[in-house]
mmCIF file with all atom_site columns, C-alpha atoms and ligand atoms in Angstrom:
data_model
loop_
_atom_site.group_PDB
_atom_site.id
_atom_site.type_symbol
_atom_site.label_atom_id
_atom_site.label_alt_id
_atom_site.label_comp_id
_atom_site.label_asym_id
_atom_site.label_entity_id
_atom_site.label_seq_id
_atom_site.pdbx_PDB_ins_code
_atom_site.Cartn_x
_atom_site.Cartn_y
_atom_site.Cartn_z
_atom_site.occupancy
_atom_site.B_iso_or_equiv
_atom_site.pdbx_formal_charge
_atom_site.auth_seq_id
_atom_site.auth_comp_id
_atom_site.auth_asym_id
_atom_site.auth_atom_id
_atom_site.pdbx_PDB_model_num
ATOM   1   C CA  . UNK A 1 1   ? -20.782 77.873 68.851 1.00 96.00 ? 295 UNK A CA  1
ATOM   2   C CA  . UNK A 1 2   ? -21.807 74.562 67.346 1.00 97.00 ? 296 UNK A CA  1
ATOM   3   C CA  . UNK A 1 3   ? -23.228 73.623 63.943 1.00 98.00 ? 297 UNK A CA  1
ATOM   4   C CA  . UNK A 1 4   ? -25.594 70.731 64.060 1.00 98.00 ? 298 UNK A CA  1
ATOM   5   C CA  . UNK A 1 5   ? -27.580 69.217 61.159 1.00 98.00 ? 299 UNK A CA  1
ATOM   6   C CA  . UNK A 1 6   ? -31.050 70.585 60.741 1.00 98.00 ? 300 UNK A CA  1
ATOM   7   C CA  . UNK A 1 7   ? -34.035 68.282 61.179 1.00 98.00 ? 301 UNK A CA  1
ATOM   8   C CA  . UNK A 1 8   ? -37.905 68.565 60.482 1.00 98.00 ? 302 UNK A CA  1
ATOM   9   C CA  . UNK A 1 9   ? -38.076 69.970 64.103 1.00 98.00 ? 303 UNK A CA  1
ATOM   10  C CA  . UNK A 1 10  ? -36.535 73.102 62.728 1.00 98.00 ? 304 UNK A CA  1
ATOM   11  C CA  . UNK A 1 11  ? -39.070 73.736 60.094 1.00 98.00 ? 305 UNK A CA  1
ATOM   12  C CA  . UNK A 1 12  ? -40.772 76.603 61.907 1.00 98.00 ? 306 UNK A CA  1
ATOM   13  C CA  . UNK A 1 13  ? -37.501 78.224 62.912 1.00 97.00 ? 307 UNK A CA  1
ATOM   14  C CA  . UNK A 1 14  ? -36.165 78.084 59.313 1.00 98.00 ? 308 UNK A CA  1
ATOM   15  C CA  . UNK A 1 15  ? -39.549 79.396 57.998 1.00 98.00 ? 309 UNK A CA  1
ATOM   16  C CA  . UNK A 1 16  ? -39.596 82.414 60.271 1.00 97.00 ? 310 UNK A CA  1
ATOM   17  C CA  . UNK A 1 17  ? -35.939 83.297 59.661 1.00 97.00 ? 311 UNK A CA  1
ATOM   18  C CA  . UNK A 1 18  ? -36.432 83.078 55.887 1.00 95.00 ? 312 UNK A CA  1
ATOM   19  C CA  . UNK A 1 19  ? -39.607 84.993 55.992 1.00 95.00 ? 313 UNK A CA  1
ATOM   20  C CA  . UNK A 1 20  ? -38.107 87.876 58.087 1.00 95.00 ? 314 UNK A CA  1
ATOM   21  C CA  . UNK A 1 21  ? -38.533 91.003 55.902 1.00 93.00 ? 315 UNK A CA  1
ATOM   22  C CA  . UNK A 1 22  ? -34.784 91.867 56.097 1.00 93.00 ? 316 UNK A CA  1
ATOM   23  C CA  . UNK A 1 23  ? -33.793 88.381 55.068 1.00 93.00 ? 317 UNK A CA  1
ATOM   24  C CA  . UNK A 1 24  ? -36.164 88.454 52.077 1.00 94.00 ? 318 UNK A CA  1
ATOM   25  C CA  . UNK A 1 25  ? -34.913 91.864 51.053 1.00 91.00 ? 319 UNK A CA  1
ATOM   26  C CA  . UNK A 1 26  ? -31.359 90.490 50.667 1.00 90.00 ? 320 UNK A CA  1
ATOM   27  C CA  . UNK A 1 27  ? -32.348 87.106 48.980 1.00 90.00 ? 321 UNK A CA  1
ATOM   28  C CA  . UNK A 1 28  ? -32.560 86.428 45.430 1.00 86.00 ? 322 UNK A CA  1
ATOM   29  C CA  . UNK A 1 29  ? -36.141 85.450 45.746 1.00 88.00 ? 323 UNK A CA  1
ATOM   30  C CA  . UNK A 1 30  ? -37.732 88.210 47.836 1.00 90.00 ? 324 UNK A CA  1
ATOM   31  C CA  . UNK A 1 31  ? -41.292 86.565 47.767 1.00 92.00 ? 325 UNK A CA  1
ATOM   32  C CA  . UNK A 1 32  ? -42.883 85.456 51.044 1.00 93.00 ? 326 UNK A CA  1
ATOM   33  C CA  . UNK A 1 33  ? -42.616 81.771 51.809 1.00 93.00 ? 327 UNK A CA  1
ATOM   34  C CA  . UNK A 1 34  ? -45.724 79.594 52.030 1.00 96.00 ? 328 UNK A CA  1
ATOM   35  C CA  . UNK A 1 35  ? -45.666 77.188 54.886 1.00 97.00 ? 329 UNK A CA  1
ATOM   36  C CA  . UNK A 1 36  ? -46.781 74.057 52.796 1.00 98.00 ? 330 UNK A CA  1
ATOM   37  C CA  . UNK A 1 37  ? -44.078 74.639 50.135 1.00 97.00 ? 331 UNK A CA  1
ATOM   38  C CA  . UNK A 1 38  ? -41.584 75.200 52.779 1.00 97.00 ? 332 UNK A CA  1
ATOM   39  C CA  . UNK A 1 39  ? -42.323 71.983 54.599 1.00 98.00 ? 333 UNK A CA  1
ATOM   40  C CA  . UNK A 1 40  ? -42.178 70.119 51.134 1.00 98.00 ? 334 UNK A CA  1
ATOM   41  C CA  . UNK A 1 41  ? -38.884 71.734 50.289 1.00 97.00 ? 335 UNK A CA  1
ATOM   42  C CA  . UNK A 1 42  ? -37.501 70.883 53.778 1.00 98.00 ? 336 UNK A CA  1
ATOM   43  C CA  . UNK A 1 43  ? -38.760 67.288 53.603 1.00 98.00 ? 337 UNK A CA  1
ATOM   44  C CA  . UNK A 1 44  ? -37.217 66.677 50.208 1.00 97.00 ? 338 UNK A CA  1
ATOM   45  C CA  . UNK A 1 45  ? -33.996 68.366 51.208 1.00 97.00 ? 339 UNK A CA  1
ATOM   46  C CA  . UNK A 1 46  ? -33.617 66.348 54.407 1.00 98.00 ? 340 UNK A CA  1
ATOM   47  C CA  . UNK A 1 47  ? -34.104 63.036 52.595 1.00 97.00 ? 341 UNK A CA  1
ATOM   48  C CA  . UNK A 1 48  ? -30.613 63.500 51.216 1.00 94.00 ? 342 UNK A CA  1
ATOM   49  C CA  . UNK A 1 49  ? -28.016 62.249 53.651 1.00 90.00 ? 343 UNK A CA  1
ATOM   50  C CA  . UNK A 1 50  ? -25.689 64.993 52.720 1.00 94.00 ? 344 UNK A CA  1
ATOM   51  C CA  . UNK A 1 51  ? -28.296 67.707 52.818 1.00 97.00 ? 345 UNK A CA  1
ATOM   52  C CA  . UNK A 1 52  ? -26.011 70.529 53.904 1.00 98.00 ? 346 UNK A CA  1
ATOM   53  C CA  . UNK A 1 53  ? -28.505 72.418 56.191 1.00 98.00 ? 347 UNK A CA  1
ATOM   54  C CA  . UNK A 1 54  ? -27.127 73.387 59.508 1.00 98.00 ? 348 UNK A CA  1
ATOM   55  C CA  . UNK A 1 55  ? -28.352 75.213 62.594 1.00 98.00 ? 349 UNK A CA  1
ATOM   56  C CA  . UNK A 1 56  ? -25.835 77.259 64.567 1.00 98.00 ? 350 UNK A CA  1
ATOM   57  C CA  . UNK A 1 57  ? -26.352 77.038 68.351 1.00 98.00 ? 351 UNK A CA  1
ATOM   58  C CA  . UNK A 1 58  ? -24.836 78.886 71.293 1.00 97.00 ? 352 UNK A CA  1
ATOM   59  C CA  . UNK A 1 59  ? -25.404 77.132 74.629 1.00 96.00 ? 353 UNK A CA  1
ATOM   60  C CA  . UNK A 1 60  ? -28.181 75.058 72.964 1.00 96.00 ? 354 UNK A CA  1
ATOM   61  C CA  . UNK A 1 61  ? -29.894 78.326 71.657 1.00 97.00 ? 355 UNK A CA  1
ATOM   62  C CA  . UNK A 1 62  ? -30.421 78.448 67.847 1.00 98.00 ? 356 UNK A CA  1
ATOM   63  C CA  . UNK A 1 63  ? -28.815 81.616 66.533 1.00 98.00 ? 357 UNK A CA  1
ATOM   64  C CA  . UNK A 1 64  ? -28.662 81.008 62.787 1.00 98.00 ? 358 UNK A CA  1
ATOM   65  C CA  . UNK A 1 65  ? -28.470 78.736 59.893 1.00 98.00 ? 359 UNK A CA  1
ATOM   66  C CA  . UNK A 1 66  ? -25.975 77.787 57.233 1.00 98.00 ? 360 UNK A CA  1
ATOM   67  C CA  . UNK A 1 67  ? -26.651 75.998 53.964 1.00 98.00 ? 361 UNK A CA  1
ATOM   68  C CA  . UNK A 1 68  ? -24.035 74.343 51.944 1.00 98.00 ? 362 UNK A CA  1
ATOM   69  C CA  . UNK A 1 69  ? -24.504 73.664 48.232 1.00 97.00 ? 363 UNK A CA  1
ATOM   70  C CA  . UNK A 1 70  ? -21.320 72.164 46.877 1.00 96.00 ? 364 UNK A CA  1
ATOM   71  C CA  . UNK A 1 71  ? -18.955 75.164 46.779 1.00 98.00 ? 365 UNK A CA  1
ATOM   72  C CA  . UNK A 1 72  ? -21.557 77.702 47.868 1.00 98.00 ? 366 UNK A CA  1
ATOM   73  C CA  . UNK A 1 73  ? -22.630 78.870 51.216 1.00 98.00 ? 367 UNK A CA  1
ATOM   74  C CA  . UNK A 1 74  ? -25.775 80.731 52.333 1.00 97.00 ? 368 UNK A CA  1
ATOM   75  C CA  . UNK A 1 75  ? -26.687 81.913 55.758 1.00 98.00 ? 369 UNK A CA  1
ATOM   76  C CA  . UNK A 1 76  ? -29.095 83.725 57.952 1.00 98.00 ? 370 UNK A CA  1
ATOM   77  C CA  . UNK A 1 77  ? -28.657 84.978 61.604 1.00 98.00 ? 371 UNK A CA  1
ATOM   78  C CA  . UNK A 1 78  ? -31.856 84.892 63.656 1.00 98.00 ? 372 UNK A CA  1
ATOM   79  C CA  . UNK A 1 79  ? -33.289 88.487 63.548 1.00 97.00 ? 373 UNK A CA  1
ATOM   80  C CA  . UNK A 1 80  ? -32.803 89.040 67.287 1.00 96.00 ? 374 UNK A CA  1
ATOM   81  C CA  . UNK A 1 81  ? -29.236 87.933 67.180 1.00 97.00 ? 375 UNK A CA  1
ATOM   82  C CA  . UNK A 1 82  ? -28.049 90.233 64.385 1.00 97.00 ? 376 UNK A CA  1
ATOM   83  C CA  . UNK A 1 83  ? -25.205 92.786 64.654 1.00 96.00 ? 377 UNK A CA  1
ATOM   84  C CA  . UNK A 1 84  ? -23.399 91.135 67.539 1.00 95.00 ? 378 UNK A CA  1
ATOM   85  C CA  . UNK A 1 85  ? -20.788 89.128 65.698 1.00 97.00 ? 379 UNK A CA  1
ATOM   86  C CA  . UNK A 1 86  ? -22.932 85.833 65.310 1.00 98.00 ? 380 UNK A CA  1
ATOM   87  C CA  . UNK A 1 87  ? -22.737 85.947 61.496 1.00 98.00 ? 381 UNK A CA  1
ATOM   88  C CA  . UNK A 1 88  ? -18.948 86.128 61.456 1.00 98.00 ? 382 UNK A CA  1
ATOM   89  C CA  . UNK A 1 89  ? -18.574 83.433 64.218 1.00 98.00 ? 383 UNK A CA  1
ATOM   90  C CA  . UNK A 1 90  ? -20.987 81.186 62.274 1.00 98.00 ? 384 UNK A CA  1
ATOM   91  C CA  . UNK A 1 91  ? -19.088 81.554 59.134 1.00 98.00 ? 385 UNK A CA  1
ATOM   92  C CA  . UNK A 1 92  ? -15.671 80.995 60.845 1.00 98.00 ? 386 UNK A CA  1
ATOM   93  C CA  . UNK A 1 93  ? -17.127 77.684 62.253 1.00 98.00 ? 387 UNK A CA  1
ATOM   94  C CA  . UNK A 1 94  ? -18.486 76.802 58.786 1.00 98.00 ? 388 UNK A CA  1
ATOM   95  C CA  . UNK A 1 95  ? -15.098 77.309 57.257 1.00 98.00 ? 389 UNK A CA  1
ATOM   96  C CA  . UNK A 1 96  ? -13.505 75.116 59.754 1.00 98.00 ? 390 UNK A CA  1
ATOM   97  C CA  . UNK A 1 97  ? -16.036 72.425 59.195 1.00 98.00 ? 391 UNK A CA  1
ATOM   98  C CA  . UNK A 1 98  ? -16.552 72.598 55.456 1.00 98.00 ? 392 UNK A CA  1
ATOM   99  C CA  . UNK A 1 99  ? -13.673 74.646 54.064 1.00 98.00 ? 393 UNK A CA  1
ATOM   100 C CA  . UNK A 1 100 ? -13.623 77.832 52.075 1.00 98.00 ? 394 UNK A CA  1
ATOM   101 C CA  . UNK A 1 101 ? -16.840 78.554 50.127 1.00 98.00 ? 395 UNK A CA  1
ATOM   102 C CA  . UNK A 1 102 ? -18.373 81.088 47.786 1.00 98.00 ? 396 UNK A CA  1
ATOM   103 C CA  . UNK A 1 103 ? -20.909 83.478 49.301 1.00 98.00 ? 397 UNK A CA  1
ATOM   104 C CA  . UNK A 1 104 ? -23.238 85.222 46.737 1.00 97.00 ? 398 UNK A CA  1
ATOM   105 C CA  . UNK A 1 105 ? -23.961 88.613 48.221 1.00 97.00 ? 399 UNK A CA  1
ATOM   106 C CA  . UNK A 1 106 ? -25.995 91.587 47.014 1.00 95.00 ? 400 UNK A CA  1
ATOM   107 C CA  . UNK A 1 107 ? -23.777 94.669 46.934 1.00 94.00 ? 401 UNK A CA  1
ATOM   108 C CA  . UNK A 1 108 ? -25.820 96.620 49.508 1.00 94.00 ? 402 UNK A CA  1
ATOM   109 C CA  . UNK A 1 109 ? -25.475 93.836 51.963 1.00 96.00 ? 403 UNK A CA  1
ATOM   110 C CA  . UNK A 1 110 ? -22.434 95.288 53.782 1.00 96.00 ? 404 UNK A CA  1
ATOM   111 C CA  . UNK A 1 111 ? -23.006 93.046 56.846 1.00 97.00 ? 405 UNK A CA  1
ATOM   112 C CA  . UNK A 1 112 ? -22.939 89.854 54.916 1.00 98.00 ? 406 UNK A CA  1
ATOM   113 C CA  . UNK A 1 113 ? -19.932 90.856 52.752 1.00 98.00 ? 407 UNK A CA  1
ATOM   114 C CA  . UNK A 1 114 ? -17.805 91.772 55.862 1.00 98.00 ? 408 UNK A CA  1
ATOM   115 C CA  . UNK A 1 115 ? -18.832 88.638 57.756 1.00 98.00 ? 409 UNK A CA  1
ATOM   116 C CA  . UNK A 1 116 ? -18.044 86.292 54.941 1.00 98.00 ? 410 UNK A CA  1
ATOM   117 C CA  . UNK A 1 117 ? -14.742 88.095 54.012 1.00 98.00 ? 411 UNK A CA  1
ATOM   118 C CA  . UNK A 1 118 ? -13.589 88.128 57.656 1.00 98.00 ? 412 UNK A CA  1
ATOM   119 C CA  . UNK A 1 119 ? -14.412 84.504 58.078 1.00 98.00 ? 413 UNK A CA  1
ATOM   120 C CA  . UNK A 1 120 ? -12.195 83.720 54.974 1.00 98.00 ? 414 UNK A CA  1
ATOM   121 C CA  . UNK A 1 121 ? -14.804 82.869 52.362 1.00 98.00 ? 415 UNK A CA  1
ATOM   122 C CA  . UNK A 1 122 ? -14.970 84.172 48.814 1.00 98.00 ? 416 UNK A CA  1
ATOM   123 C CA  . UNK A 1 123 ? -17.535 86.866 48.263 1.00 98.00 ? 417 UNK A CA  1
ATOM   124 C CA  . UNK A 1 124 ? -19.222 86.957 44.781 1.00 98.00 ? 418 UNK A CA  1
ATOM   125 C CA  . UNK A 1 125 ? -21.317 90.047 44.274 1.00 96.00 ? 419 UNK A CA  1
ATOM   126 C CA  . UNK A 1 126 ? -24.778 89.466 42.607 1.00 94.00 ? 420 UNK A CA  1
ATOM   127 C CA  . UNK A 1 127 ? -27.427 91.997 41.486 1.00 83.00 ? 421 UNK A CA  1
HETATM 128 C C1  . LIG B 2 .   ? -25.753 89.354 57.049 1.00 74.62 ? 352 LIG B C1  1
HETATM 129 C C2  . LIG B 2 .   ? -25.784 88.633 58.438 1.00 74.62 ? 352 LIG B C2  1
HETATM 130 C C3  . LIG B 2 .   ? -25.480 87.059 58.298 1.00 74.62 ? 352 LIG B C3  1
HETATM 131 C C4  . LIG B 2 .   ? -24.533 89.199 59.235 1.00 74.62 ? 352 LIG B C4  1
HETATM 132 O O1  . LIG B 2 .   ? -24.597 88.675 60.425 1.00 74.62 ? 352 LIG B O1  1
HETATM 133 P P1  . LIG B 2 .   ? -24.497 89.573 61.798 1.00 74.62 ? 352 LIG B P1  1
HETATM 134 O O2  . LIG B 2 .   ? -24.327 88.609 62.868 1.00 74.62 ? 352 LIG B O2  1
HETATM 135 O O3  . LIG B 2 .   ? -25.771 90.380 61.740 1.00 74.62 ? 352 LIG B O3  1
HETATM 136 O O4  . LIG B 2 .   ? -23.193 90.427 61.501 1.00 74.62 ? 352 LIG B O4  1
HETATM 137 P P2  . LIG B 2 .   ? -21.975 90.656 62.392 1.00 74.62 ? 352 LIG B P2  1
HETATM 138 O O5  . LIG B 2 .   ? -22.446 91.093 63.752 1.00 74.62 ? 352 LIG B O5  1
HETATM 139 O O6  . LIG B 2 .   ? -21.149 89.467 62.257 1.00 74.62 ? 352 LIG B O6  1
HETATM 140 O O7  . LIG B 2 .   ? -21.292 91.883 61.646 1.00 74.62 ? 352 LIG B O7  1
HETATM 141 C C5  . LIG B 2 .   ? -20.400 91.768 60.675 1.00 74.62 ? 352 LIG B C5  1
HETATM 142 C C6  . LIG B 2 .   ? -20.006 93.150 60.219 1.00 74.62 ? 352 LIG B C6  1
HETATM 143 O O8  . LIG B 2 .   ? -21.253 93.827 59.538 1.00 74.62 ? 352 LIG B O8  1
HETATM 144 C C7  . LIG B 2 .   ? -21.555 94.962 60.247 1.00 74.62 ? 352 LIG B C7  1
HETATM 145 N N1  . LIG B 2 .   ? -23.030 95.090 60.103 1.00 74.62 ? 352 LIG B N1  1
HETATM 146 C C8  . LIG B 2 .   ? -23.807 94.363 60.830 1.00 74.62 ? 352 LIG B C8  1
HETATM 147 N N2  . LIG B 2 .   ? -25.061 94.708 60.491 1.00 74.62 ? 352 LIG B N2  1
HETATM 148 C C9  . LIG B 2 .   ? -24.991 95.771 59.665 1.00 74.62 ? 352 LIG B C9  1
HETATM 149 C C10 . LIG B 2 .   ? -25.845 96.609 58.965 1.00 74.62 ? 352 LIG B C10 1
HETATM 150 N N3  . LIG B 2 .   ? -27.201 96.350 58.952 1.00 74.62 ? 352 LIG B N3  1
HETATM 151 N N4  . LIG B 2 .   ? -25.342 97.563 58.090 1.00 74.62 ? 352 LIG B N4  1
HETATM 152 C C11 . LIG B 2 .   ? -24.071 97.652 57.958 1.00 74.62 ? 352 LIG B C11 1
HETATM 153 N N5  . LIG B 2 .   ? -23.140 96.962 58.645 1.00 74.62 ? 352 LIG B N5  1
HETATM 154 C C12 . LIG B 2 .   ? -23.675 96.004 59.420 1.00 74.62 ? 352 LIG B C12 1
HETATM 155 C C13 . LIG B 2 .   ? -20.997 94.880 61.633 1.00 74.62 ? 352 LIG B C13 1
HETATM 156 O O9  . LIG B 2 .   ? -20.920 96.138 62.308 1.00 74.62 ? 352 LIG B O9  1
HETATM 157 C C14 . LIG B 2 .   ? -19.688 94.141 61.443 1.00 74.62 ? 352 LIG B C14 1
HETATM 158 O O10 . LIG B 2 .   ? -18.778 95.114 60.986 1.00 74.62 ? 352 LIG B O10 1
HETATM 159 P P3  . LIG B 2 .   ? -17.805 95.851 61.858 1.00 74.62 ? 352 LIG B P3  1
HETATM 160 O O11 . LIG B 2 .   ? -17.200 94.771 62.777 1.00 74.62 ? 352 LIG B O11 1
HETATM 161 O O12 . LIG B 2 .   ? -16.900 96.536 60.958 1.00 74.62 ? 352 LIG B O12 1
HETATM 162 O O13 . LIG B 2 .   ? -18.645 96.745 62.801 1.00 74.62 ? 352 LIG B O13 1
HETATM 163 C C15 . LIG B 2 .   ? -27.084 88.851 59.211 1.00 74.62 ? 352 LIG B C15 1
HETATM 164 O O14 . LIG B 2 .   ? -27.238 90.191 59.390 1.00 74.62 ? 352 LIG B O14 1
HETATM 165 C C16 . LIG B 2 .   ? -28.333 88.280 58.444 1.00 74.62 ? 352 LIG B C16 1
HETATM 166 O O15 . LIG B 2 .   ? -28.668 87.255 58.619 1.00 74.62 ? 352 LIG B O15 1
HETATM 167 N N6  . LIG B 2 .   ? -29.006 89.247 57.561 1.00 74.62 ? 352 LIG B N6  1
HETATM 168 C C17 . LIG B 2 .   ? -30.155 88.767 56.925 1.00 74.62 ? 352 LIG B C17 1
HETATM 169 C C18 . LIG B 2 .   ? -29.912 87.599 55.924 1.00 74.62 ? 352 LIG B C18 1
HETATM 170 C C19 . LIG B 2 .   ? -28.618 87.793 55.107 1.00 74.62 ? 352 LIG B C19 1
HETATM 171 O O16 . LIG B 2 .   ? -28.278 88.837 54.722 1.00 74.62 ? 352 LIG B O16 1
HETATM 172 N N7  . LIG B 2 .   ? -28.002 86.601 54.680 1.00 74.62 ? 352 LIG B N7  1
HETATM 173 C C20 . LIG B 2 .   ? -26.897 86.590 53.871 1.00 74.62 ? 352 LIG B C20 1
HETATM 174 C C21 . LIG B 2 .   ? -27.321 86.673 52.422 1.00 74.62 ? 352 LIG B C21 1
HETATM 175 S S1  . LIG B 2 .   ? -25.772 86.749 51.289 1.00 74.62 ? 352 LIG B S1  1
#
């Protein structure tokens, strides 16, 4: 697995992953994304050299995304790639590349808690 920096070409991918109902359910903001605001957000974020947005790829196929904000890490696995170890592998790779981070996880999100803990990150529960 490789982590590469996200670009504007990933806008649709990131939009679809973030708008997936399961992803929204476990996010702090559960509202549906609007394309134009998403593109605006991504454009602004990517203007920063150290934007912290990464795409995880296996054999050149995007399988998930990791976002680093100082000591925090957030992540999403592509819906069709879930429950086969991708989350844990992606977080292991992120730890190797960026060090140990804090993952804010809703208590009911068992998969996220397990993946983050096993990869060696710190889990902080949020409501
Ligand atoms: C949470 C997420 C990143 C986990 O990645 P994943 O690749 O699906 O999970 P893994 O295959 O690495 O599994 C990790 C552990 O969680 C378990 N697990 C996976 N999906 C599960 C589910 N829906 N319910 C309960 N446990 C689950 C796995 O069985 C595994 O535990 P085990 O080895 O004891 O069986 C991924 O499901 C996802 O992107 N979900 C939506 C967005 C999200 O939750 N982001 C994180 C916000 S904090």
